[in-house]
mmCIF file of C-alpha atoms in Angstrom:
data_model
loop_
_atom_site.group_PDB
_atom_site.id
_atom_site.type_symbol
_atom_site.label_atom_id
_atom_site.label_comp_id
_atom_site.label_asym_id
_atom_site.label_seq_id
_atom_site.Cartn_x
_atom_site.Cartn_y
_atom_site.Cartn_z
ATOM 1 C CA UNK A 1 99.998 121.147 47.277
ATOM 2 C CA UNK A 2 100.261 124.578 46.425
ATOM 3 C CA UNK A 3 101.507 125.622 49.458
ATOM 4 C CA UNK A 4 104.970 123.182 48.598
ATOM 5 C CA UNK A 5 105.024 124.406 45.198
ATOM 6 C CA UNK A 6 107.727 126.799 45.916
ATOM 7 C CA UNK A 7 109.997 123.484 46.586
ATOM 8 C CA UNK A 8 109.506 122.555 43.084
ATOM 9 C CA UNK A 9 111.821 126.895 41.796
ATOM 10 C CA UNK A 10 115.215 125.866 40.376
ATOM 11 C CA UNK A 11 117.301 127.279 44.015
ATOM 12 C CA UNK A 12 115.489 124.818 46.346
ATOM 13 C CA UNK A 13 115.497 121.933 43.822
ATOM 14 C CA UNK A 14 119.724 122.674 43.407
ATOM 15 C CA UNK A 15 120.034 122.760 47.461
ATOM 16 C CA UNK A 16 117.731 119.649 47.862
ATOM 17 C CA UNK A 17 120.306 118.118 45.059
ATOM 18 C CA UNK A 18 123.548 119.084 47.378
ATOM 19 C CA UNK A 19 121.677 118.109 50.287
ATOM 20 C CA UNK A 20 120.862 114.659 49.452
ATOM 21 C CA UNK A 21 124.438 114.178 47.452
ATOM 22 C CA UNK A 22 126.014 115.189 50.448
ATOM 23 C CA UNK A 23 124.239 112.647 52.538
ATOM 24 C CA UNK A 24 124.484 109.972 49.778
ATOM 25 C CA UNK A 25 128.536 110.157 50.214
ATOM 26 C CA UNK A 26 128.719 110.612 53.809
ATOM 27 C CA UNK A 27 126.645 107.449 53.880
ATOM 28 C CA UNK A 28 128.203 104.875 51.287
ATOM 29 C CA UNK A 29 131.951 107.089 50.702
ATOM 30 C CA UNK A 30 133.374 108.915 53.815
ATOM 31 C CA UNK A 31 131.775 107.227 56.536
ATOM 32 C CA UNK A 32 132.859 103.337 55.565
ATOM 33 C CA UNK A 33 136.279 104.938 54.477
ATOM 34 C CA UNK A 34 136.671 105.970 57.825
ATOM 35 C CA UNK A 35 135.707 103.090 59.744
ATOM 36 C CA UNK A 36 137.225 100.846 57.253
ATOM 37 C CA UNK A 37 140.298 102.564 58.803
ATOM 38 C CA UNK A 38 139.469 101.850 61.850
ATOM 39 C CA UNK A 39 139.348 98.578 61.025
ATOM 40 C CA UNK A 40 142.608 97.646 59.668
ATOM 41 C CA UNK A 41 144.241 99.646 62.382
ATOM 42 C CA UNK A 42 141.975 97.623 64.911
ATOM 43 C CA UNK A 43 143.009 94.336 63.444
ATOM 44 C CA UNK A 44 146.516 95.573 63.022
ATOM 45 C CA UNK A 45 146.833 96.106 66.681
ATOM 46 C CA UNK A 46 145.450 93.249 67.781
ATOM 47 C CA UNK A 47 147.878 90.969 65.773
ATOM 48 C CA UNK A 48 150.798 93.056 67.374
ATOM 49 C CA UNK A 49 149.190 93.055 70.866
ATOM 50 C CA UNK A 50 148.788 88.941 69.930
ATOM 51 C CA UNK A 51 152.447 88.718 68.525
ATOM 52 C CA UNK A 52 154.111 90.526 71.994
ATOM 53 C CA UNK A 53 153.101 87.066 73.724
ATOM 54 C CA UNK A 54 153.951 84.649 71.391
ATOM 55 C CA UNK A 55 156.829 82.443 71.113
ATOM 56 C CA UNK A 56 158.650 82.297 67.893
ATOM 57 C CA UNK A 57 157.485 79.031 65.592
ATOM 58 C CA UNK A 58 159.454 77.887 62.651
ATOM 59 C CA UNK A 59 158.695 79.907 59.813
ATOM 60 C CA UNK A 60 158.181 76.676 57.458
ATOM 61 C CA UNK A 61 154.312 76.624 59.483
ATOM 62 C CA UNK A 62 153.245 79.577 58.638
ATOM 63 C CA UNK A 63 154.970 79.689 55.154
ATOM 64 C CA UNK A 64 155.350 76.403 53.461
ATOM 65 C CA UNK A 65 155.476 77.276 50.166
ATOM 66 C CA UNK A 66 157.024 79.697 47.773
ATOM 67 C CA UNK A 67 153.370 81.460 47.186
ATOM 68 C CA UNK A 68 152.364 81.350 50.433
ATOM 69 C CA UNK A 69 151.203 84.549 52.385
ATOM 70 C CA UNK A 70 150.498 84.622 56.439
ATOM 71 C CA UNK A 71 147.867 87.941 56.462
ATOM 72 C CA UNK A 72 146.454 86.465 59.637
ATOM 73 C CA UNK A 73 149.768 86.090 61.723
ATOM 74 C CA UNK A 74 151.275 89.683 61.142
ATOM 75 C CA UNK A 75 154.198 90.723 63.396
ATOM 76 C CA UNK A 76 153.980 86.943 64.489
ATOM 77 C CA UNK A 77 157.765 85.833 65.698
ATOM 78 C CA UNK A 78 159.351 83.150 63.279
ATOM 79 C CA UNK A 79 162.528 81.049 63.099
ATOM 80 C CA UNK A 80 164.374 80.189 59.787
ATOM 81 C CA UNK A 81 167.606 78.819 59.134
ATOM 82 C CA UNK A 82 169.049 79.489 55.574
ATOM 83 C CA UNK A 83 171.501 81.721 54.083
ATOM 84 C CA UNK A 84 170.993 85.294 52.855
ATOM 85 C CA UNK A 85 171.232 85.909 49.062
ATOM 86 C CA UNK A 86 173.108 89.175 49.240
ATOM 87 C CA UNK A 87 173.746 89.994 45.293
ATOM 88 C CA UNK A 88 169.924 90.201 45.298
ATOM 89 C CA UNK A 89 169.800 92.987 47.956
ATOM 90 C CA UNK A 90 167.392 96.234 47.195
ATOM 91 C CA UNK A 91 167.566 99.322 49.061
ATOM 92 C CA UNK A 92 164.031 100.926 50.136
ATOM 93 C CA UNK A 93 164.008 105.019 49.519
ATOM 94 C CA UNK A 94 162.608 107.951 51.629
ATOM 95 C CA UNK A 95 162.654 106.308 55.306
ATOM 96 C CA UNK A 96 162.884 108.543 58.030
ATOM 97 C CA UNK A 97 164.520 107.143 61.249
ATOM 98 C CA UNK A 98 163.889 109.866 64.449
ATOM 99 C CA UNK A 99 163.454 112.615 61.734
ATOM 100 C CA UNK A 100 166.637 111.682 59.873
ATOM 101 C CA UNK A 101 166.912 110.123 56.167
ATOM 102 C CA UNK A 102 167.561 106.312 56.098
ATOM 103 C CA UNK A 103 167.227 103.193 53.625
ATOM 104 C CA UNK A 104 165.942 100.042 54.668
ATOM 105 C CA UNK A 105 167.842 97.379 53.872
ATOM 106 C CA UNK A 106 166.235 94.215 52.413
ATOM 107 C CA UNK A 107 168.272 90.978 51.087
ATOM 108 C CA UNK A 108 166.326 87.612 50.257
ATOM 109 C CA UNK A 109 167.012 85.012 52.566
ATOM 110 C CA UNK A 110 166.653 81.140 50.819
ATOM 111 C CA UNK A 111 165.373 78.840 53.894
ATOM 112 C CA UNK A 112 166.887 75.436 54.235
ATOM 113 C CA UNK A 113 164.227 73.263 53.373
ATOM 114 C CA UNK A 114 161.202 76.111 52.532
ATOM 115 C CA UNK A 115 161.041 79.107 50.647
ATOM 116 C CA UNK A 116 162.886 81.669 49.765
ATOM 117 C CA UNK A 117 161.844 84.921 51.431
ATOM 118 C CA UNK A 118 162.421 88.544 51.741
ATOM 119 C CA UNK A 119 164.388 90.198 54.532
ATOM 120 C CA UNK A 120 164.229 93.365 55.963
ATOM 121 C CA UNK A 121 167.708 93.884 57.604
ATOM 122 C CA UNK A 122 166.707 97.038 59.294
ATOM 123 C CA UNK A 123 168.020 100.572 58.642
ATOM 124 C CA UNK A 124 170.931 102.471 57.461
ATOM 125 C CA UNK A 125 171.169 106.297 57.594
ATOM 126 C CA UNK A 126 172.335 108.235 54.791
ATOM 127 C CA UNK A 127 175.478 110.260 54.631
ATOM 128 C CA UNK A 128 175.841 114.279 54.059
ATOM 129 C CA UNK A 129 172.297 114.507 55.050
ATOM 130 C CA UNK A 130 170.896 112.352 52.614
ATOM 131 C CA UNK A 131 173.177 112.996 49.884
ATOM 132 C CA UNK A 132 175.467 110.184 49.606
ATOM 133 C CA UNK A 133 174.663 106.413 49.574
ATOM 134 C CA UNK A 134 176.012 105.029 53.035
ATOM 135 C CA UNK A 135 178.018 102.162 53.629
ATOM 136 C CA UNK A 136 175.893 98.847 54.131
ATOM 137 C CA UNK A 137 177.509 96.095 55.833
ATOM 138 C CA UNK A 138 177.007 93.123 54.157
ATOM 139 C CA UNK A 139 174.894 89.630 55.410
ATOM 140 C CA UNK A 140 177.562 86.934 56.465
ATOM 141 C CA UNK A 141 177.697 84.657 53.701
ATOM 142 C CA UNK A 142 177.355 81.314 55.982
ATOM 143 C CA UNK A 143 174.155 79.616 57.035
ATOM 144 C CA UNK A 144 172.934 81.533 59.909
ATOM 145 C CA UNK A 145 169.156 81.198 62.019
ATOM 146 C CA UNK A 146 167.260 84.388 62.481
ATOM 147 C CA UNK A 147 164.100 85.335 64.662
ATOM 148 C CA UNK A 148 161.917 88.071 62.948
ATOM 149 C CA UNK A 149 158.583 88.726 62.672
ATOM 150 C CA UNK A 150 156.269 88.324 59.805
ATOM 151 C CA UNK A 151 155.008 91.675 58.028
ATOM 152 C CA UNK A 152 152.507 91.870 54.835
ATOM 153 C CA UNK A 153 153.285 93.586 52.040
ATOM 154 C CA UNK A 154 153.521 97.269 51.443
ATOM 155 C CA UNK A 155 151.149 98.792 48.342
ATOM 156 C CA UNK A 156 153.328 100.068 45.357
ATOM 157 C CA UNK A 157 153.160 104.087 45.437
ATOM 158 C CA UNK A 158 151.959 104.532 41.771
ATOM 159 C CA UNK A 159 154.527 106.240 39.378
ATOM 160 C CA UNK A 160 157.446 105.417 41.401
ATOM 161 C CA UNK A 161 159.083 102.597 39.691
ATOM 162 C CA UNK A 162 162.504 100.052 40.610
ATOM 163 C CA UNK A 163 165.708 101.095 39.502
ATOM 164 C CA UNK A 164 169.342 101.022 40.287
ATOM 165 C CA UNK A 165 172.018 103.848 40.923
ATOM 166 C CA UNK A 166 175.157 103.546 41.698
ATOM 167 C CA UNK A 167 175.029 99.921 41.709
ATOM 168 C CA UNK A 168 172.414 99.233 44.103
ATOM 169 C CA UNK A 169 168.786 98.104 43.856
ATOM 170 C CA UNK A 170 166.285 100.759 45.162
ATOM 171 C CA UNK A 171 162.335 100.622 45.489
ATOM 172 C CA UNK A 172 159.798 102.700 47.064
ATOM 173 C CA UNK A 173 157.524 100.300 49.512
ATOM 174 C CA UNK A 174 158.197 96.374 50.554
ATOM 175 C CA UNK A 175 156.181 95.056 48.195
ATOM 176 C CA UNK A 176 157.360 91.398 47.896
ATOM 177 C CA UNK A 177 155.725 91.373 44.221
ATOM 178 C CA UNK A 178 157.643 94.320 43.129
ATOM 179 C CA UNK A 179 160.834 93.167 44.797
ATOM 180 C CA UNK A 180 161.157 89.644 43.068
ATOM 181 C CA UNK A 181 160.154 91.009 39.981
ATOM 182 C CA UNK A 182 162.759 93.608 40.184
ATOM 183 C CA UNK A 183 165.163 91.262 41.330
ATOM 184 C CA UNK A 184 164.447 88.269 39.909
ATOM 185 C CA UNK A 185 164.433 85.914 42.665
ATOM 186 C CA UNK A 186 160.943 84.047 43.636
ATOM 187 C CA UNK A 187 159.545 85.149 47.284
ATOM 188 C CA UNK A 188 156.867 84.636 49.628
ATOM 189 C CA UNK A 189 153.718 87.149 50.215
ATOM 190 C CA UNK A 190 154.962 87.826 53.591
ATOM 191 C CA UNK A 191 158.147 89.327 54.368
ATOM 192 C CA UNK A 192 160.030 89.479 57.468
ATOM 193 C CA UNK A 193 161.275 92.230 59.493
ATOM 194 C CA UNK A 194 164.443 91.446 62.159
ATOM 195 C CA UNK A 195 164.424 91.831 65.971
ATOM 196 C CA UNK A 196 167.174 92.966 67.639
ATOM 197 C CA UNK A 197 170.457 91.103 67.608
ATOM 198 C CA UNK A 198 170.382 88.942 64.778
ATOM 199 C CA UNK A 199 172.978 87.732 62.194
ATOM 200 C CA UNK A 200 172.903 90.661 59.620
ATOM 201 C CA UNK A 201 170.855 92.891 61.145
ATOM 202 C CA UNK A 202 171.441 96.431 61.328
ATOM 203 C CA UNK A 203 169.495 99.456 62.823
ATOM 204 C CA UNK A 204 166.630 98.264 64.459
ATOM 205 C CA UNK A 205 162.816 99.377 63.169
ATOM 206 C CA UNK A 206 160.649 100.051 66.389
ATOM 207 C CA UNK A 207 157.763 98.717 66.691
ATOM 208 C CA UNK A 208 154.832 100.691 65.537
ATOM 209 C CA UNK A 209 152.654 102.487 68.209
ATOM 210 C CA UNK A 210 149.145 100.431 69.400
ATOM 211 C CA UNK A 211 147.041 103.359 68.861
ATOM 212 C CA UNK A 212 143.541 103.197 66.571
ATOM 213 C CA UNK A 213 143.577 106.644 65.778
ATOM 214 C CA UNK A 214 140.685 108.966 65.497
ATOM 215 C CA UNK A 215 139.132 107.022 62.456
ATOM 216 C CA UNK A 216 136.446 105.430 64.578
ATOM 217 C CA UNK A 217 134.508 108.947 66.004
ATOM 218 C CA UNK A 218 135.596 110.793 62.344
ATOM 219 C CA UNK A 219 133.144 107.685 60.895
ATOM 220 C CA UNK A 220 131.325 108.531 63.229
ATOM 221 C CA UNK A 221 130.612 111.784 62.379
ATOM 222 C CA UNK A 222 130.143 111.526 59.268
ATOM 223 C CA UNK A 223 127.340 109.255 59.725
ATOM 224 C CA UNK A 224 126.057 112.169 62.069
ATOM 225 C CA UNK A 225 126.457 114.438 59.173
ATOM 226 C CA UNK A 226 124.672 112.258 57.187
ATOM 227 C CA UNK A 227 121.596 112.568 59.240
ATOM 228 C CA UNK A 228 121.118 116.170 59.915
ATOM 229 C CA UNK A 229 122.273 117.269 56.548
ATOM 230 C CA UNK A 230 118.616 116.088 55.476
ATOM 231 C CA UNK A 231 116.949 117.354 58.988
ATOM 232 C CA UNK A 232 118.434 121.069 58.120
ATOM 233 C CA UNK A 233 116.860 121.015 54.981
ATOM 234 C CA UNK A 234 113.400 119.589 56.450
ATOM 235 C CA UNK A 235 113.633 122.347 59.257
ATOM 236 C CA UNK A 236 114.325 125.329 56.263
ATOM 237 C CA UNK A 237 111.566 123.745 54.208
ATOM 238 C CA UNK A 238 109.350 124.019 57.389
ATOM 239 C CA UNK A 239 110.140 127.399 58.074
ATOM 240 C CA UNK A 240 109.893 128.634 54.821
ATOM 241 C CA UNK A 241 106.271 127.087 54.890
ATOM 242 C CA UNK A 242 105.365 128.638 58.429
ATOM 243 C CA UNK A 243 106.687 131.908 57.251
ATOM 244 C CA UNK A 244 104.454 131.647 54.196
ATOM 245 C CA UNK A 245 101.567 130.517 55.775
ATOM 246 C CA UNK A 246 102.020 134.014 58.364
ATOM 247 C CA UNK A 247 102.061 136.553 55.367
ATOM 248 C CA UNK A 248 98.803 134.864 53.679
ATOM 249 C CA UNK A 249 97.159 134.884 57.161
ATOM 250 C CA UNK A 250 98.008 139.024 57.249
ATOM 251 C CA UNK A 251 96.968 139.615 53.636
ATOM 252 C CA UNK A 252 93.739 137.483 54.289
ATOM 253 C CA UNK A 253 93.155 139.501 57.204
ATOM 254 C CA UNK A 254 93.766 142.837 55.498
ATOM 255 C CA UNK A 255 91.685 142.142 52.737
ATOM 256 C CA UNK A 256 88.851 141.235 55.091
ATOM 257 C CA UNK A 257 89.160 144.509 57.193
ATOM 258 C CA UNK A 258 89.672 147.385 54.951
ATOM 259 C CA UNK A 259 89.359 149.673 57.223
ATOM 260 C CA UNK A 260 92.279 148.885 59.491
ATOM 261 C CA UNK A 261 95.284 150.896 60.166
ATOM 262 C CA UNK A 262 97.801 151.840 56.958
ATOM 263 C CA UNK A 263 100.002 148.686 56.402
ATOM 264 C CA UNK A 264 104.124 148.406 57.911
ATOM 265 C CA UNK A 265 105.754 149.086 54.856
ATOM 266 C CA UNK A 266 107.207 145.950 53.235
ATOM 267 C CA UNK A 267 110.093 144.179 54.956
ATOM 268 C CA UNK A 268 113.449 143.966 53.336
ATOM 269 C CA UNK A 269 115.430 140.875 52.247
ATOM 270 C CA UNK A 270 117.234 140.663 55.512
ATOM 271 C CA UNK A 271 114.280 141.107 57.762
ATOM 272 C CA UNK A 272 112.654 138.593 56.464
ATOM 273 C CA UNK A 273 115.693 135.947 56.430
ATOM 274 C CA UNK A 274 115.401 136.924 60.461
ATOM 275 C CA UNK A 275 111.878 136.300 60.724
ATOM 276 C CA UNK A 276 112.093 132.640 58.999
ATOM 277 C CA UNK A 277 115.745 131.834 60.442
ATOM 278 C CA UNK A 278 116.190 133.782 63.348
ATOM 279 C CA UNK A 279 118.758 136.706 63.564
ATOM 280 C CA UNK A 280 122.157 136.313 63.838
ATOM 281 C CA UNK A 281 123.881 136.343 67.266
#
């Protein structure tokens, strides 16, 4: 045991701390975060890929009720006929379309028979540059049927709050929560985003890319870091050990022989970092 005794001095005990901290996070905070990623952008793609082959279905299946949500059926095509409730209409803030600024455009839509739900009309850009509020054609005020496709809800962005300028309505993120709140008109979880060529659509949001990303190998190595952050610290221990264990072995046998040649002089700091570690390249 005295030979590990120099594991229990203050500077290993602090790097054994980091060490295992490190791995503790990699473990149970950047790893899952990671792969969590790559799991909503797994099951994200998946519902799209789904959606591409699916015929529209009236939206009244999927969304019966005024508190219902659809998570499972995202970009799924629906049908609604209904009328759009235009003096409830919010603009959504800080959308870029092909690198230029843009509002989206979203105006509750009441469903004939079902729920009342939220629309996203499509885009806008912004005059001047961004300066100016553009011109936004309104919805037609007659009952109409649309095709879109279900979307979930966005996640507030924290300090940004609702207000209105200039007489319109303007948010942040689609968050249906937010949105009715704001505008005082009851909708659905889900919200629904128009294809092309709709009554009272306007510029048309692509589709998102089906791509998962990186997130899957950066989990990956993290996990990887993980595990050798703990091996490099066994492999320094050991060589720290084996370096020890060579200097007692010398002294041993200098004590024994006293008649043996005049000792090297001591090695410096560096030298002996090179012996236990290895020199630098």
């Amino acid at each position: 045991m005295r030979r590990l005794g120099f594991l229990l001095r203050p500077s290993w005990l602090a790097v054994a701390v980091v060490v295992l901290a490190f791995a503790y996070l990699c473990f149970t905070v950047l790893a899952p975060w990671q792969l969590g990623k790559n799991t909503t952008t797994s099951r994200a793609n998946s519902q799209l890929e789904h959606a591409l082959t699916t015929e529209p279905v009236p939206l009244t299946t999927l969304l019966p009720h005024q508190d219902s949500s659809a998570p499972d059926d995202q970009w799924r095509p629906v049908s609604a006929t209904g009328h759009y409730l235009a003096e409830a209409q919010v603009l959504v803030r800080l959308r870029l379309v092909e690198g230029v600024p843009a509002f989206e455009v979203l105006t509750p839509f009441a469903v004939r028979g079902g729920p009342t739900v939220l629309v996203n009309r499509g885009y806008v850009r912004t005059d001047d540059g961004g300066s100016r509020m553009p011109q936004i054609p309104p919805p037609p005020d007659e009952q109409v049927t649309i095709t879109a496709r279900l979307r979930d809800p966005q996640e507030t962005i924290p300090g940004k709050k609702p207000f209105s300028e200039n007489g319109f309505r303007q948010v942040y993120a689609i968050n249906t929560e937010q949105v009715a709140a704001f505008t005082g008109v009851p909708l659905t979880g889900s919200y629904l985003q128009l294809v092309e060529d709709q009554p009272g659509g306007l510029g048309l949001i692509a589709l998102p890319r089906r791509d998962n990303g990186p997130f899957l190998s950066y989990g990956i190595q993290w996990i990887a870091f993980g595990i050798l952050a703990p091996i490099g610290l066994g492999y320094f221990a050991y060589a720290e050990i084996r370096a020890r264990r060579s200097e007692r072995a010398l002294d041993e046998q200098a004590a024994e022989d006293p008649d043996a040649d005049e000792p090297a002089p001591p090695m410096t700091v560096e030298q002996k970092l090179a012996d236990r570690y290895g020199r630098r390249r």
